[in-house]
mmCIF file of C-alpha atoms in Angstrom:
data_model
loop_
_atom_site.group_PDB
_atom_site.id
_atom_site.type_symbol
_atom_site.label_atom_id
_atom_site.label_comp_id
_atom_site.label_asym_id
_atom_site.label_seq_id
_atom_site.Cartn_x
_atom_site.Cartn_y
_atom_site.Cartn_z
ATOM 1 C CA UNK A 1 -22.581 -9.568 28.745
ATOM 2 C CA UNK A 2 -20.283 -6.563 29.252
ATOM 3 C CA UNK A 3 -17.799 -8.731 31.203
ATOM 4 C CA UNK A 4 -17.780 -11.240 28.346
ATOM 5 C CA UNK A 5 -17.159 -8.560 25.720
ATOM 6 C CA UNK A 6 -14.156 -7.177 27.583
ATOM 7 C CA UNK A 7 -12.550 -10.465 28.547
ATOM 8 C CA UNK A 8 -13.250 -12.793 25.608
ATOM 9 C CA UNK A 9 -12.377 -12.199 21.947
ATOM 10 C CA UNK A 10 -13.705 -14.580 19.326
ATOM 11 C CA UNK A 11 -11.898 -13.905 16.062
ATOM 12 C CA UNK A 12 -12.063 -17.367 14.544
ATOM 13 C CA UNK A 13 -12.397 -17.954 10.791
ATOM 14 C CA UNK A 14 -11.608 -14.374 9.781
ATOM 15 C CA UNK A 15 -8.599 -14.793 7.468
ATOM 16 C CA UNK A 16 -6.364 -13.110 10.079
ATOM 17 C CA UNK A 17 -2.673 -13.271 9.140
ATOM 18 C CA UNK A 18 -1.121 -11.538 12.179
ATOM 19 C CA UNK A 19 -1.925 -11.212 15.849
ATOM 20 C CA UNK A 20 -1.920 -7.456 16.403
ATOM 21 C CA UNK A 21 -3.734 -4.421 17.835
ATOM 22 C CA UNK A 22 -4.271 -5.918 21.288
ATOM 23 C CA UNK A 23 -2.482 -3.093 23.149
ATOM 24 C CA UNK A 24 -5.628 -1.719 24.791
ATOM 25 C CA UNK A 25 -7.056 -5.020 26.004
ATOM 26 C CA UNK A 26 -4.994 -6.001 29.072
ATOM 27 C CA UNK A 27 -8.085 -7.511 30.740
ATOM 28 C CA UNK A 28 -8.523 -10.095 27.951
ATOM 29 C CA UNK A 29 -8.642 -13.621 29.394
ATOM 30 C CA UNK A 30 -9.648 -15.746 26.385
ATOM 31 C CA UNK A 31 -8.528 -15.257 22.791
ATOM 32 C CA UNK A 32 -9.967 -17.480 20.068
ATOM 33 C CA UNK A 33 -8.026 -17.278 16.798
ATOM 34 C CA UNK A 34 -8.643 -20.750 15.376
ATOM 35 C CA UNK A 35 -9.187 -21.263 11.652
ATOM 36 C CA UNK A 36 -7.214 -18.261 10.458
ATOM 37 C CA UNK A 37 -4.022 -17.770 8.432
ATOM 38 C CA UNK A 38 -1.566 -17.245 11.302
ATOM 39 C CA UNK A 39 2.029 -18.365 10.831
ATOM 40 C CA UNK A 40 3.332 -16.978 14.158
ATOM 41 C CA UNK A 41 2.255 -16.381 17.718
ATOM 42 C CA UNK A 42 3.161 -12.758 18.427
ATOM 43 C CA UNK A 43 2.154 -9.507 20.103
ATOM 44 C CA UNK A 44 0.558 -11.134 23.162
ATOM 45 C CA UNK A 45 2.661 -9.129 25.650
ATOM 46 C CA UNK A 46 -0.147 -6.627 26.486
ATOM 47 C CA UNK A 47 -2.450 -9.504 27.492
ATOM 48 C CA UNK A 48 -1.254 -9.757 31.075
ATOM 49 C CA UNK A 49 -4.321 -11.760 32.177
ATOM 50 C CA UNK A 50 -4.565 -14.153 29.218
ATOM 51 C CA UNK A 51 -5.712 -17.560 30.435
ATOM 52 C CA UNK A 52 -6.817 -19.362 27.243
ATOM 53 C CA UNK A 53 -5.450 -19.152 23.706
ATOM 54 C CA UNK A 54 -6.861 -21.113 20.780
ATOM 55 C CA UNK A 55 -4.774 -20.954 17.605
ATOM 56 C CA UNK A 56 -5.832 -24.325 16.180
ATOM 57 C CA UNK A 57 -6.153 -24.765 12.417
ATOM 58 C CA UNK A 58 -3.491 -22.238 11.405
ATOM 59 C CA UNK A 59 0.040 -22.459 9.941
ATOM 60 C CA UNK A 60 2.124 -22.091 13.103
ATOM 61 C CA UNK A 61 5.421 -24.008 13.197
ATOM 62 C CA UNK A 62 6.728 -22.854 16.582
ATOM 63 C CA UNK A 63 5.274 -21.983 19.984
ATOM 64 C CA UNK A 64 6.815 -18.623 20.867
ATOM 65 C CA UNK A 65 6.140 -15.243 22.446
ATOM 66 C CA UNK A 66 3.830 -16.702 25.067
ATOM 67 C CA UNK A 67 2.553 -14.990 28.217
ATOM 68 C CA UNK A 68 3.282 -16.471 31.637
ATOM 69 C CA UNK A 69 -0.366 -16.334 32.735
ATOM 70 C CA UNK A 70 -1.511 -18.869 30.125
ATOM 71 C CA UNK A 71 -3.296 -21.968 31.452
ATOM 72 C CA UNK A 72 -4.740 -23.437 28.246
ATOM 73 C CA UNK A 73 -3.208 -23.598 24.771
ATOM 74 C CA UNK A 74 -5.080 -25.176 21.891
ATOM 75 C CA UNK A 75 -2.713 -25.437 18.948
ATOM 76 C CA UNK A 76 -4.057 -28.500 17.120
ATOM 77 C CA UNK A 77 -3.786 -28.804 13.338
ATOM 78 C CA UNK A 78 -0.791 -26.560 12.821
ATOM 79 C CA UNK A 79 2.747 -27.237 11.553
ATOM 80 C CA UNK A 80 4.624 -28.171 14.729
ATOM 81 C CA UNK A 81 7.293 -30.787 14.027
ATOM 82 C CA UNK A 82 10.220 -30.887 16.480
ATOM 83 C CA UNK A 83 10.701 -30.667 20.220
ATOM 84 C CA UNK A 84 12.289 -27.226 19.652
ATOM 85 C CA UNK A 85 8.919 -26.055 18.343
ATOM 86 C CA UNK A 86 7.504 -26.585 21.856
ATOM 87 C CA UNK A 87 10.196 -24.696 23.801
ATOM 88 C CA UNK A 88 7.949 -21.629 24.067
ATOM 89 C CA UNK A 89 5.751 -23.598 26.478
ATOM 90 C CA UNK A 90 8.519 -23.268 29.060
ATOM 91 C CA UNK A 91 7.589 -19.594 29.408
ATOM 92 C CA UNK A 92 4.164 -20.676 30.686
ATOM 93 C CA UNK A 93 4.719 -22.081 34.206
ATOM 94 C CA UNK A 94 0.950 -22.196 34.895
ATOM 95 C CA UNK A 95 -0.016 -24.080 31.756
ATOM 96 C CA UNK A 96 -2.226 -27.049 32.573
ATOM 97 C CA UNK A 97 -3.942 -27.900 29.258
ATOM 98 C CA UNK A 98 -2.151 -28.330 25.920
ATOM 99 C CA UNK A 99 -3.788 -29.639 22.765
ATOM 100 C CA UNK A 100 -1.051 -30.506 20.271
ATOM 101 C CA UNK A 101 -3.145 -32.966 18.271
ATOM 102 C CA UNK A 102 -2.824 -33.394 14.519
ATOM 103 C CA UNK A 103 0.467 -31.630 14.036
ATOM 104 C CA UNK A 104 3.530 -33.410 12.680
ATOM 105 C CA UNK A 105 5.392 -33.973 15.955
ATOM 106 C CA UNK A 106 7.839 -36.843 15.502
ATOM 107 C CA UNK A 107 10.604 -36.454 18.088
ATOM 108 C CA UNK A 108 10.132 -38.373 21.370
ATOM 109 C CA UNK A 109 12.228 -35.622 23.035
ATOM 110 C CA UNK A 110 8.979 -33.619 23.248
ATOM 111 C CA UNK A 111 8.346 -35.545 26.475
ATOM 112 C CA UNK A 112 11.376 -33.768 27.986
ATOM 113 C CA UNK A 113 9.758 -30.406 27.250
ATOM 114 C CA UNK A 114 6.331 -31.459 28.576
ATOM 115 C CA UNK A 115 7.961 -32.889 31.697
ATOM 116 C CA UNK A 116 9.228 -29.397 32.620
ATOM 117 C CA UNK A 117 5.667 -28.053 32.917
ATOM 118 C CA UNK A 118 4.770 -28.666 36.581
ATOM 119 C CA UNK A 119 1.021 -27.913 36.297
ATOM 120 C CA UNK A 120 0.394 -29.943 33.131
ATOM 121 C CA UNK A 121 -2.777 -31.986 33.655
ATOM 122 C CA UNK A 122 -4.235 -32.451 30.145
ATOM 123 C CA UNK A 123 -2.271 -33.304 26.994
ATOM 124 C CA UNK A 124 -3.545 -34.308 23.586
ATOM 125 C CA UNK A 125 -1.002 -35.680 21.112
ATOM 126 C CA UNK A 126 -3.389 -37.714 18.955
ATOM 127 C CA UNK A 127 -2.675 -37.627 15.234
ATOM 128 C CA UNK A 128 1.098 -37.091 15.652
ATOM 129 C CA UNK A 129 3.712 -39.608 14.415
ATOM 130 C CA UNK A 130 5.492 -39.431 17.802
ATOM 131 C CA UNK A 131 2.819 -41.677 19.339
ATOM 132 C CA UNK A 132 4.083 -44.630 17.294
ATOM 133 C CA UNK A 133 7.731 -43.823 18.044
ATOM 134 C CA UNK A 134 7.388 -44.065 21.826
ATOM 135 C CA UNK A 135 7.195 -47.660 22.988
ATOM 136 C CA UNK A 136 4.460 -48.027 25.644
ATOM 137 C CA UNK A 137 3.396 -44.455 24.850
ATOM 138 C CA UNK A 138 0.566 -44.124 27.348
ATOM 139 C CA UNK A 139 2.504 -45.718 30.188
ATOM 140 C CA UNK A 140 5.616 -43.599 29.563
ATOM 141 C CA UNK A 141 3.690 -40.318 29.466
ATOM 142 C CA UNK A 142 1.573 -41.038 32.526
ATOM 143 C CA UNK A 143 4.674 -41.944 34.542
ATOM 144 C CA UNK A 144 6.852 -39.038 33.374
ATOM 145 C CA UNK A 145 4.139 -36.362 33.546
ATOM 146 C CA UNK A 146 3.351 -36.635 37.235
ATOM 147 C CA UNK A 147 0.237 -34.411 37.352
ATOM 148 C CA UNK A 148 -1.343 -35.733 34.174
ATOM 149 C CA UNK A 149 -5.081 -36.322 34.600
ATOM 150 C CA UNK A 150 -6.105 -36.738 30.967
ATOM 151 C CA UNK A 151 -4.094 -38.049 28.007
ATOM 152 C CA UNK A 152 -5.491 -37.827 24.497
ATOM 153 C CA UNK A 153 -9.091 -38.992 24.652
ATOM 154 C CA UNK A 154 -8.987 -40.796 28.015
ATOM 155 C CA UNK A 155 -8.594 -39.987 31.709
ATOM 156 C CA UNK A 156 -5.477 -41.182 33.512
ATOM 157 C CA UNK A 157 -6.159 -43.706 36.282
ATOM 158 C CA UNK A 158 -3.814 -44.798 39.095
ATOM 159 C CA UNK A 159 -3.437 -48.190 37.386
ATOM 160 C CA UNK A 160 -1.989 -46.384 34.329
ATOM 161 C CA UNK A 161 0.964 -45.278 36.498
ATOM 162 C CA UNK A 162 1.608 -48.669 38.087
#
């Protein structure tokens, strides 16, 4: 239990407006901030071991100020719209899971950003207008994202890449 208390912070549904006061928690691995009032991702620099960040159900319009150790980002149901809003992911070379579902992503150029993430294995884009704007959406993403193992609600099979 002591390990869990030091390495995992569950602060969901607390009306939190800013990410702050994490200076003395460098061992934190998982931070759960879903269902708050966040408009920015900030002040994560002290979290040098952060592996998982959940900021779903907030008011975030841009992925920024990320830490390079991040493997999983859950940022569903926010206000992401353009490919520029995803550029902060490029500071996370180890990221393998990204949940971008139910935002307002429209620009097919987001694939270019996702393609630059070499470890990306799981992507969820369900509920975004971009899905309808990319012809042969599933085929295109499975071919361009070479390490993809799971797209939206389904696993990726070898036949999907053929």
